[in-house]
Amino acid sequence: MWPRPGDSRDLALLSRRQSARPPSELGRAPEHPSVPFPLLPSSRREPRPHSEARPNSQLRGANNEFRRFSQHRSMSSLEASLAQLSLGAAPEANFPNTSANASFHSERLGQIEDSCAPDFAHPLLLGVLALPSRTLHYRPKTAPLGRFSPGPSAPKFENPIVSPQVCPIAYAPKTAVARPRALVETQYLVAPGLAPNFYYNLVSWSAPKKAFAIGIGEAVYWWDGTGDIDRLGMVASDSISCVACHGNIVAVASCDGALSFSGVGRRLRRRFGSAIHCVRFLPLPNFLLAGTAAGEVFCLCLRERVEIISRLDGLCQQVCEIAVNADGTRAAIGGNENLVLIWDISDLSSPALLHRLEHTSAVKGLSFCPWAPSLLVSGAGSNDRHIRFWHSSSGSLLRQFFTGGQISSIHWSRSRKELVATFGFSPNGRLVGVYSYPKMNLLAEFVPGESVRALSASMAPDETQIAVVTNDGTVRMYSLWDKRKHGIVGGPGVMGSAIIEAVEGIGVGALLR
């Protein structure tokens, strides 16, 4: 009988017994009437005489190569090996060091279960090479951990070295991703006359009033989401294209190019050559950036009148969004011509263009990270659908994430390592999504039952709510984060690059809690 598990006899012993046979017997093919012996034309060679066999010292390299035989060997490599074998010759011609080969099979394939026939080498060769007669069967203690596993119709774990039916499996099981929670729509305001324009920005929160301003038609209204709607005592000369709040100041722009201000002690007004689509106030008091439909960006100062300090040229089409970092030294301008321009505005009288960031669609989602001033996020439109993270100082792309939707706004959380994005359209109908940073796991979302698009949005100063203007003439409010404060320090991993973090001075000891 063949040696069974636990038997003192092993394959090496059987190989030594076999090698003691005369060379004339080893040169004859074993009798297997039920097994058709394959012929390999053009690769068949005459057997080497037993007397000319090379010593084991000269075969050391070849044996080492055989010992490195892996069960993940590709089929093309196996076919090449088959073409080089002489199956009609004596076993010594192909496997001179029989004891070493037997030890290899004992270690790699487990114990052999069969009768101890005198013709041992040929059945073993047939089993290893997956020829029609399979006499080699083994049962490993555990499943193989390689890149391939037996196919659905192949016997489980039966000779996977040369099994033609293989299918790829993962090295490790994927961790389950938690299902995103559903955002709650807290308020719903029907606003007839609300312009359904993707390039307009018609809603803005005011911290002192604890309400947001919304431009409807030619008037501006205040709404805190609970009480009555109050009208601002200012009437625009044309349909409103932009509303922006900063402290007690409210900026209102209209389609005829007029830009008006209230809350500065008196009414200020200035007219430009084209409509103002975007206004962003700077950390410096009474300074702001205004972008027009013609691609012009003006740096303005509110004094006795509205003064133009400088211009930031570089775009020819609509300015979609303007973002300013926390210390007021960098400005990012997103345009309809698939570009983001990063400017150094540390000197407002002479701003300097630093970088041009290419996208494949209009960029309306744009925001600097409040706890990492050089980290910029951008979100592009329908032909792009990516959220990208940039190092604004060097212009390096840190990472990008495909959302599948048209991004209309992006807002960072000041107290969490998260951000919220709104979508003009999305394959699954998602209107609002909350993501973690940097892994971009979807934590929360709102998917309305009807088909609506988010055109613009503004987040409350306390981050508890976000107001979204949609294309069906409504303003919807959604709950975001609670009021609990989380201490955030920009630690290692924030930028995703050790070199950039070293340049930014992010220490190894800094942690993100």
Coordinates of C-alpha atoms in Angstrom, one line a residue:
M1 CA 0.0 0.0 0.0
W2 CA 1.0 3.6 -0.5
P3 CA 2.2 5.4 2.7
R4 CA -0.7 7.0 4.6
P5 CA -0.5 10.1 6.8
G6 CA 1.5 9.3 9.9
D7 CA 3.3 6.3 8.2
S8 CA 7.1 6.3 8.7
R9 CA 7.7 5.7 5.0
D10 CA 7.8 8.8 2.8
L11 CA 8.2 9.7 -0.8
A12 CA 12.0 9.9 -0.5
L13 CA 12.2 6.3 0.6
L14 CA 10.0 5.2 -2.4
S15 CA 12.2 7.2 -4.8
R16 CA 15.3 5.4 -3.5
R17 CA 13.7 2.1 -3.9
Q18 CA 12.7 3.0 -7.5
S19 CA 16.1 4.3 -8.5
A20 CA 17.6 0.9 -7.6
R21 CA 15.9 -0.7 -10.6
P22 CA 18.1 -1.5 -13.6
P23 CA 18.4 1.2 -16.3
S24 CA 16.8 -1.1 -18.8
E25 CA 13.6 -1.3 -16.8
L26 CA 13.6 2.5 -16.2
G27 CA 13.8 3.1 -19.9
R28 CA 10.6 1.2 -20.7
A29 CA 7.3 3.0 -20.5
P30 CA 5.0 1.6 -17.8
E31 CA 2.0 -0.4 -18.8
H32 CA -1.2 1.6 -18.5
P33 CA -3.5 0.3 -21.2
S34 CA -6.3 2.7 -20.2
V35 CA -4.0 5.8 -20.5
P36 CA -3.2 7.0 -24.0
F37 CA 0.4 8.1 -23.9
P38 CA 0.8 11.6 -25.4
L39 CA 3.3 12.3 -28.1
L40 CA 5.0 15.7 -28.4
P41 CA 6.4 16.1 -31.9
S42 CA 9.4 18.3 -32.5
S43 CA 10.1 18.4 -28.8
R44 CA 10.8 14.7 -28.3
R45 CA 14.5 13.8 -27.8
E46 CA 16.4 10.6 -27.4
P47 CA 17.0 9.6 -23.7
R48 CA 20.4 10.2 -22.3
P49 CA 22.2 6.9 -21.6
H50 CA 22.3 6.0 -17.9
S51 CA 26.0 6.0 -17.9
E52 CA 26.2 9.6 -19.2
A53 CA 23.9 11.0 -16.5
R54 CA 25.4 14.1 -15.0
P55 CA 26.3 14.1 -11.3
N56 CA 23.9 15.7 -8.8
S57 CA 26.4 18.6 -8.3
Q58 CA 25.8 19.7 -11.9
L59 CA 22.1 19.5 -11.5
R60 CA 21.9 21.6 -8.4
G61 CA 20.7 24.7 -10.3
A62 CA 18.0 22.8 -12.1
N63 CA 16.7 21.2 -8.9
N64 CA 16.6 24.6 -7.3
E65 CA 14.5 25.9 -10.2
F66 CA 12.1 22.9 -9.8
R67 CA 11.9 23.5 -6.0
R68 CA 10.8 27.1 -6.8
F69 CA 7.9 25.7 -8.8
S70 CA 4.8 27.6 -7.6
Q71 CA 1.2 26.5 -7.7
H72 CA 0.4 29.9 -9.2
R73 CA 2.3 29.0 -12.4
S74 CA 0.5 30.3 -15.5
M75 CA -0.8 27.9 -18.1
S76 CA 1.4 29.4 -20.8
S77 CA 4.5 28.6 -18.6
L78 CA 3.2 25.1 -18.0
E79 CA 2.7 24.4 -21.7
A80 CA 6.3 25.6 -22.4
S81 CA 7.5 23.1 -19.8
L82 CA 5.5 20.3 -21.3
A83 CA 7.1 21.0 -24.7
Q84 CA 10.5 20.5 -23.2
L85 CA 9.8 17.2 -21.5
S86 CA 10.5 13.8 -23.1
L87 CA 7.7 11.7 -21.7
G88 CA 8.9 8.5 -23.5
A89 CA 12.3 8.6 -22.0
A90 CA 13.5 7.3 -18.7
P91 CA 12.4 9.3 -15.6
E92 CA 16.0 10.2 -14.9
A93 CA 16.2 12.1 -18.2
N94 CA 13.6 14.6 -16.9
F95 CA 14.0 14.3 -13.1
P96 CA 17.5 13.0 -12.4
N97 CA 17.4 13.7 -8.6
T98 CA 14.4 11.5 -7.9
S99 CA 14.7 11.7 -4.1
A100 CA 14.8 15.5 -4.1
N101 CA 11.8 15.6 -6.4
A102 CA 9.9 13.2 -4.2
S103 CA 10.6 15.3 -1.2
F104 CA 9.3 18.4 -3.0
H105 CA 6.0 16.6 -3.8
S106 CA 5.8 15.4 -0.2
E107 CA 6.1 19.0 1.1
R108 CA 4.0 20.8 -1.5
L109 CA 1.2 18.3 -2.2
G110 CA 0.6 16.4 1.0
Q111 CA 0.7 12.6 1.5
I112 CA 0.1 10.2 -1.4
E113 CA -2.7 7.8 -1.1
D114 CA -2.5 4.8 -3.4
S115 CA -0.9 1.3 -3.8
C116 CA 2.9 1.1 -3.9
A117 CA 3.3 0.0 -7.5
P118 CA 6.8 -0.7 -8.9
D119 CA 6.3 1.9 -11.7
F120 CA 6.1 4.9 -9.4
A121 CA 7.7 7.8 -11.4
H122 CA 5.3 7.6 -14.4
P123 CA 2.0 7.8 -12.4
L124 CA 3.5 10.6 -10.4
L125 CA 4.4 12.5 -13.6
L126 CA 0.9 11.9 -15.0
G127 CA -0.6 13.3 -11.9
V128 CA 1.6 16.4 -11.7
L129 CA 1.1 17.2 -15.4
A130 CA -2.7 16.7 -15.3
L131 CA -2.6 14.0 -18.0
P132 CA -5.7 11.9 -18.6
S133 CA -5.0 9.4 -15.8
R134 CA -4.9 11.2 -12.4
T135 CA -3.5 9.1 -9.7
L136 CA -2.4 12.0 -7.5
H137 CA -5.0 13.2 -5.0
Y138 CA -4.3 15.2 -1.8
R139 CA -6.3 17.0 0.8
P140 CA -4.5 20.0 2.3
K141 CA -5.4 21.1 5.8
T142 CA -6.4 24.6 4.7
A143 CA -7.5 26.1 1.5
P144 CA -4.8 27.5 -0.7
L145 CA -4.1 31.2 -0.2
G146 CA -3.0 32.1 -3.7
R147 CA -4.4 34.3 -6.3
F148 CA -6.5 31.5 -7.9
S149 CA -9.0 29.0 -6.7
P150 CA -10.6 26.0 -8.4
G151 CA -13.4 26.8 -10.8
P152 CA -17.0 26.0 -9.9
S153 CA -17.0 22.7 -11.8
A154 CA -13.5 21.5 -10.7
P155 CA -13.1 19.2 -7.7
K156 CA -12.4 21.3 -4.6
F157 CA -8.6 21.6 -4.0
E158 CA -7.8 18.8 -6.5
N159 CA -4.4 19.4 -8.0
P160 CA -4.8 23.2 -8.4
I161 CA -1.3 23.6 -9.8
V162 CA -2.4 22.7 -13.4
S163 CA -6.1 22.9 -13.1
P164 CA -7.4 24.6 -16.4
Q165 CA -10.5 25.9 -14.5
V166 CA -9.4 28.8 -12.3
C167 CA -11.1 31.9 -11.2
P168 CA -9.5 34.9 -9.5
I169 CA -10.3 35.6 -5.8
A170 CA -9.3 38.5 -3.6
Y171 CA -6.4 38.1 -1.2
A172 CA -8.5 39.3 1.7
P173 CA -12.2 39.7 2.2
K174 CA -13.5 43.3 1.7
T175 CA -14.6 45.0 4.8
A176 CA -18.2 45.9 4.9
V177 CA -19.0 49.6 4.4
A178 CA -21.6 51.0 6.7
R179 CA -24.8 52.1 4.9
P180 CA -25.1 55.9 4.9
R181 CA -27.7 57.4 7.2
A182 CA -30.5 59.4 5.7
L183 CA -30.5 63.2 6.1
V184 CA -33.6 64.8 7.4
E185 CA -35.4 67.5 5.4
T186 CA -36.3 69.9 8.1
Q187 CA -38.0 72.7 6.2
Y188 CA -39.4 73.3 2.7
L189 CA -40.1 76.7 1.2
V190 CA -41.9 77.2 -2.1
A191 CA -40.5 80.3 -3.8
P192 CA -42.3 81.3 -7.0
G193 CA -40.0 83.4 -9.2
L194 CA -36.8 81.7 -8.0
A195 CA -34.5 81.7 -11.0
P196 CA -33.5 78.1 -12.1
N197 CA -30.0 79.1 -13.2
F198 CA -27.0 76.9 -12.4
Y199 CA -24.6 79.9 -12.4
Y200 CA -26.5 82.0 -9.9
N201 CA -25.9 82.0 -6.2
L202 CA -29.2 83.0 -4.6
V203 CA -29.0 81.9 -0.9
S204 CA -26.6 82.9 1.9
W205 CA -26.6 82.5 5.7
S206 CA -26.1 85.4 8.1
A207 CA -24.7 84.6 11.5
P208 CA -26.0 87.7 13.3
K209 CA -29.5 87.3 12.1
K210 CA -29.5 83.4 12.4
A211 CA -31.3 83.3 9.1
F212 CA -30.5 83.2 5.5
A213 CA -31.1 85.6 2.7
I214 CA -32.7 84.4 -0.6
G215 CA -33.0 86.4 -3.8
I216 CA -36.4 85.9 -5.5
G217 CA -37.1 87.9 -8.6
E218 CA -36.0 91.5 -7.8
A219 CA -36.3 91.3 -4.0
V220 CA -34.4 89.7 -1.1
Y221 CA -36.1 87.9 1.8
W222 CA -35.0 86.7 5.2
W223 CA -36.0 83.3 6.5
D224 CA -34.9 81.4 9.6
G225 CA -36.6 78.2 8.6
T226 CA -39.3 78.4 11.3
G227 CA -41.1 81.8 11.4
D228 CA -42.4 84.2 8.9
I229 CA -40.5 85.5 5.9
D230 CA -39.2 89.1 6.1
R231 CA -38.4 91.2 3.2
L232 CA -35.2 93.2 3.0
G233 CA -35.7 96.9 2.3
M234 CA -33.8 96.7 -0.9
V235 CA -35.2 96.3 -4.4
A236 CA -32.8 95.4 -7.3
S237 CA -33.1 97.0 -10.7
D238 CA -33.3 93.6 -12.4
S239 CA -33.5 89.9 -11.6
I240 CA -31.2 89.0 -8.8
S241 CA -28.2 86.8 -9.7
C242 CA -26.3 86.6 -6.5
V243 CA -26.8 87.2 -2.7
A244 CA -23.9 87.1 -0.2
C245 CA -23.9 87.9 3.6
H246 CA -20.9 88.7 5.8
G247 CA -21.7 89.9 9.3
N248 CA -24.3 92.6 9.0
I249 CA -23.4 93.3 5.3
V250 CA -25.6 92.0 2.6
A251 CA -24.4 92.1 -1.1
V252 CA -27.1 91.9 -3.8
A253 CA -26.2 91.6 -7.5
S254 CA -28.6 91.8 -10.4
C255 CA -28.4 90.7 -14.0
D256 CA -27.9 94.2 -15.3
G257 CA -24.5 94.4 -13.7
A258 CA -25.5 96.4 -10.6
L259 CA -24.0 95.5 -7.2
S260 CA -25.6 96.9 -4.1
F261 CA -24.7 96.7 -0.4
S262 CA -26.7 97.2 2.8
G263 CA -25.7 97.1 6.4
V264 CA -22.6 99.3 6.0
G265 CA -24.3 102.4 7.4
R266 CA -25.5 103.6 4.1
R267 CA -26.4 102.2 0.7
L268 CA -23.5 101.6 -1.6
R269 CA -24.0 100.7 -5.3
R270 CA -21.8 100.2 -8.3
R271 CA -22.5 99.0 -11.9
F272 CA -20.3 96.6 -13.9
G273 CA -20.2 95.7 -17.5
S274 CA -21.8 92.3 -16.9
A275 CA -23.8 90.5 -14.3
I276 CA -22.1 89.5 -11.0
H277 CA -22.5 85.8 -10.4
C278 CA -20.4 85.3 -7.4
V279 CA -19.3 87.4 -4.3
R280 CA -16.9 86.2 -1.6
F281 CA -15.9 88.4 1.4
L282 CA -12.4 88.3 2.7
P283 CA -11.3 88.0 6.3
L284 CA -10.2 91.6 6.1
P285 CA -13.1 93.9 7.0
N286 CA -15.0 95.5 4.0
F287 CA -12.9 93.7 1.3
L288 CA -14.4 91.2 -1.1
L289 CA -14.0 89.5 -4.5
A290 CA -16.7 89.7 -7.1
G291 CA -16.8 87.5 -10.3
T292 CA -18.8 88.4 -13.4
A293 CA -20.5 86.5 -16.3
A294 CA -17.6 87.7 -18.5
G295 CA -14.9 86.0 -16.5
E296 CA -13.7 89.2 -14.7
V297 CA -12.9 89.1 -11.0
F298 CA -12.6 92.4 -9.1
C299 CA -11.1 93.0 -5.7
L300 CA -13.4 95.6 -4.1
C301 CA -13.2 97.7 -0.9
L302 CA -16.2 99.2 0.8
R303 CA -15.3 102.7 1.9
E304 CA -17.1 105.9 1.0
R305 CA -17.9 104.2 -2.2
V306 CA -17.3 100.8 -3.8
E307 CA -13.6 101.0 -4.9
I308 CA -11.9 98.6 -7.3
I309 CA -8.5 97.7 -5.7
S310 CA -7.3 95.2 -8.4
R311 CA -8.4 92.7 -11.0
L312 CA -7.7 89.0 -11.3
D313 CA -7.8 88.2 -15.0
G314 CA -7.5 84.7 -16.6
L315 CA -11.0 83.6 -17.4
C316 CA -13.1 84.4 -20.4
Q317 CA -16.4 82.8 -19.4
Q318 CA -18.7 82.8 -16.4
V319 CA -17.2 82.8 -12.9
C320 CA -18.9 80.0 -11.1
E321 CA -17.4 80.1 -7.6
I322 CA -14.8 81.9 -5.5
A323 CA -13.1 80.5 -2.4
V324 CA -10.7 82.1 0.0
N325 CA -8.6 80.3 2.6
A326 CA -8.8 81.0 6.3
D327 CA -5.9 83.4 6.6
G328 CA -6.9 85.3 3.4
T329 CA -3.7 84.7 1.5
R330 CA -5.0 82.4 -1.2
A331 CA -8.0 82.7 -3.5
A332 CA -9.4 80.0 -5.8
I333 CA -11.6 80.9 -8.8
G334 CA -13.7 78.3 -10.6
G335 CA -14.9 79.0 -14.1
N336 CA -17.1 77.7 -16.8
E337 CA -14.1 77.0 -19.0
N338 CA -13.1 73.9 -16.9
L339 CA -10.4 75.8 -14.9
V340 CA -9.5 76.7 -11.4
L341 CA -7.2 79.6 -10.9
I342 CA -5.2 79.9 -7.7
W343 CA -4.1 83.4 -6.8
D344 CA -1.8 84.8 -4.1
I345 CA -3.7 87.6 -2.6
S346 CA -1.5 88.4 0.3
D347 CA -1.0 91.8 -1.4
L348 CA -4.5 92.8 -2.7
S349 CA -3.1 95.6 -4.7
S350 CA -1.0 93.2 -6.9
P351 CA -2.4 89.7 -6.8
A352 CA -0.2 87.0 -8.4
L353 CA -1.5 84.0 -10.4
L354 CA 0.1 80.8 -9.0
H355 CA -1.6 77.8 -10.7
R356 CA -4.1 76.7 -13.3
L357 CA -5.9 73.5 -12.4
E358 CA -7.4 71.6 -15.3
H359 CA -10.8 69.9 -15.1
T360 CA -13.1 68.6 -17.8
S361 CA -16.2 70.6 -16.9
A362 CA -17.3 73.8 -15.2
V363 CA -16.2 74.1 -11.6
K364 CA -18.8 75.3 -9.2
G365 CA -17.9 73.4 -6.1
L366 CA -14.9 75.0 -4.5
S367 CA -13.8 75.4 -0.9
F368 CA -10.6 75.7 1.2
C369 CA -10.3 73.5 4.3
P370 CA -10.8 75.5 7.5
W371 CA -8.3 73.4 9.5
A372 CA -5.7 73.0 6.7
P373 CA -5.5 76.4 4.9
S374 CA -3.5 75.0 2.0
L375 CA -5.9 72.1 1.3
L376 CA -8.4 72.9 -1.5
V377 CA -11.3 70.8 -2.7
S378 CA -13.0 71.3 -6.1
G379 CA -16.0 69.7 -7.6
A380 CA -16.8 69.8 -11.3
G381 CA -19.9 69.5 -13.5
S382 CA -21.6 66.9 -15.7
N383 CA -18.6 66.0 -17.9
D384 CA -16.3 65.6 -15.0
R385 CA -18.2 64.5 -11.9
H386 CA -15.1 64.3 -9.7
I387 CA -14.2 65.7 -6.3
R388 CA -10.5 66.6 -6.3
F389 CA -8.2 67.6 -3.5
W390 CA -5.3 70.0 -4.2
H391 CA -2.3 71.4 -2.4
S392 CA -2.9 75.0 -3.2
S393 CA 0.7 76.1 -2.6
S394 CA 2.3 73.8 -5.1
G395 CA -0.8 73.0 -7.3
S396 CA -0.3 69.3 -6.7
L397 CA -3.3 67.0 -7.1
L398 CA -3.5 65.0 -3.9
R399 CA -6.4 62.6 -4.6
Q400 CA -9.6 62.5 -6.6
F401 CA -12.9 60.8 -6.2
F402 CA -15.6 60.0 -8.8
T403 CA -19.1 60.9 -7.5
G404 CA -21.1 60.1 -10.6
G405 CA -23.0 63.4 -10.3
Q406 CA -22.9 67.1 -11.3
I407 CA -21.4 68.9 -8.3
S408 CA -23.0 72.3 -7.6
S409 CA -21.4 73.1 -4.2
I410 CA -18.9 71.8 -1.6
H411 CA -18.6 72.8 2.1
W412 CA -16.0 71.7 4.7
S413 CA -16.9 71.0 8.3
R414 CA -14.9 73.2 10.7
S415 CA -15.3 70.7 13.5
R416 CA -15.1 67.3 11.8
K417 CA -13.0 65.6 9.2
E418 CA -15.9 65.6 6.8
L419 CA -17.4 67.6 3.9
V420 CA -20.9 68.0 2.3
A421 CA -21.6 68.2 -1.4
T422 CA -24.8 69.0 -3.4
F423 CA -25.5 67.6 -6.8
G424 CA -27.2 69.1 -9.8
F425 CA -28.0 65.5 -10.9
S426 CA -26.8 62.1 -9.8
P427 CA -27.4 58.6 -11.2
N428 CA -29.1 57.5 -8.0
G429 CA -31.0 60.8 -7.5
R430 CA -28.8 61.9 -4.6
L431 CA -29.3 65.6 -3.8
V432 CA -27.0 66.0 -0.8
G433 CA -24.1 63.8 0.3
V434 CA -21.8 63.9 3.4
Y435 CA -18.4 62.3 3.0
S436 CA -15.5 61.5 5.2
Y437 CA -12.0 62.8 4.5
P438 CA -9.7 61.4 3.2
K439 CA -11.3 58.0 2.5
M440 CA -14.5 59.7 1.0
N441 CA -16.8 57.2 2.5
L442 CA -20.4 58.2 2.1
L443 CA -21.7 58.9 5.6
A444 CA -25.1 60.4 5.0
E445 CA -27.3 61.3 2.0
F446 CA -30.7 62.6 1.0
V447 CA -32.4 61.1 -2.1
P448 CA -35.7 62.8 -2.8
G449 CA -38.6 60.9 -4.3
E450 CA -39.0 63.3 -7.2
S451 CA -36.3 64.4 -9.7
V452 CA -34.8 67.7 -8.6
R453 CA -31.5 69.4 -9.0
A454 CA -29.5 71.4 -6.5
L455 CA -28.4 74.7 -8.1
S456 CA -26.7 76.4 -5.2
A457 CA -26.4 76.0 -1.4
S458 CA -25.3 77.7 1.8
M459 CA -24.3 76.1 5.1
A460 CA -25.4 77.5 8.4
P461 CA -22.6 79.1 10.5
D462 CA -23.1 76.4 13.3
E463 CA -23.0 73.6 10.6
T464 CA -26.3 72.1 11.8
Q465 CA -28.2 72.8 8.6
I466 CA -27.7 73.5 4.9
A467 CA -30.1 75.5 2.7
V468 CA -30.4 74.2 -0.9
V469 CA -31.9 76.0 -3.9
T470 CA -33.4 73.5 -6.4
N471 CA -34.6 73.8 -9.9
D472 CA -38.3 73.4 -9.0
G473 CA -38.6 76.8 -7.3
T474 CA -38.1 75.6 -3.8
V475 CA -35.6 76.1 -1.0
R476 CA -35.0 73.0 1.2
M477 CA -33.2 72.8 4.5
Y478 CA -31.5 69.6 5.7
S479 CA -29.9 68.7 9.0
L480 CA -26.2 68.1 8.9
W481 CA -24.1 67.9 12.0
D482 CA -24.8 68.4 15.7
K483 CA -23.4 71.2 17.7
R484 CA -20.8 69.2 19.6
K485 CA -17.3 70.5 19.1
H486 CA -14.4 68.3 17.9
G487 CA -10.9 69.5 18.3
I488 CA -9.2 69.2 15.0
V489 CA -5.5 69.5 14.4
G490 CA -4.1 68.9 10.9
G491 CA -1.9 65.9 11.5
P492 CA -0.1 63.3 9.4
G493 CA -2.2 62.0 6.5
V494 CA -4.1 65.2 5.9
M495 CA -2.3 65.9 2.6
G496 CA -1.7 62.3 1.7
S497 CA 2.0 63.1 0.9
A498 CA 4.8 63.0 3.4
I499 CA 6.8 65.5 1.3
I500 CA 4.0 68.1 1.2
E501 CA 3.3 67.6 4.9
A502 CA 7.0 68.2 5.6
V503 CA 6.8 71.4 3.6
E504 CA 3.7 72.5 5.4
G505 CA 5.4 71.8 8.7
I506 CA 2.9 69.1 9.8
G507 CA 4.7 67.3 12.6
V508 CA 4.6 63.6 13.2
G509 CA 3.3 64.2 16.7
A510 CA 0.2 66.1 15.5
L511 CA -2.9 64.1 15.7
L512 CA -6.4 64.4 14.3
R513 CA -8.9 63.7 17.0

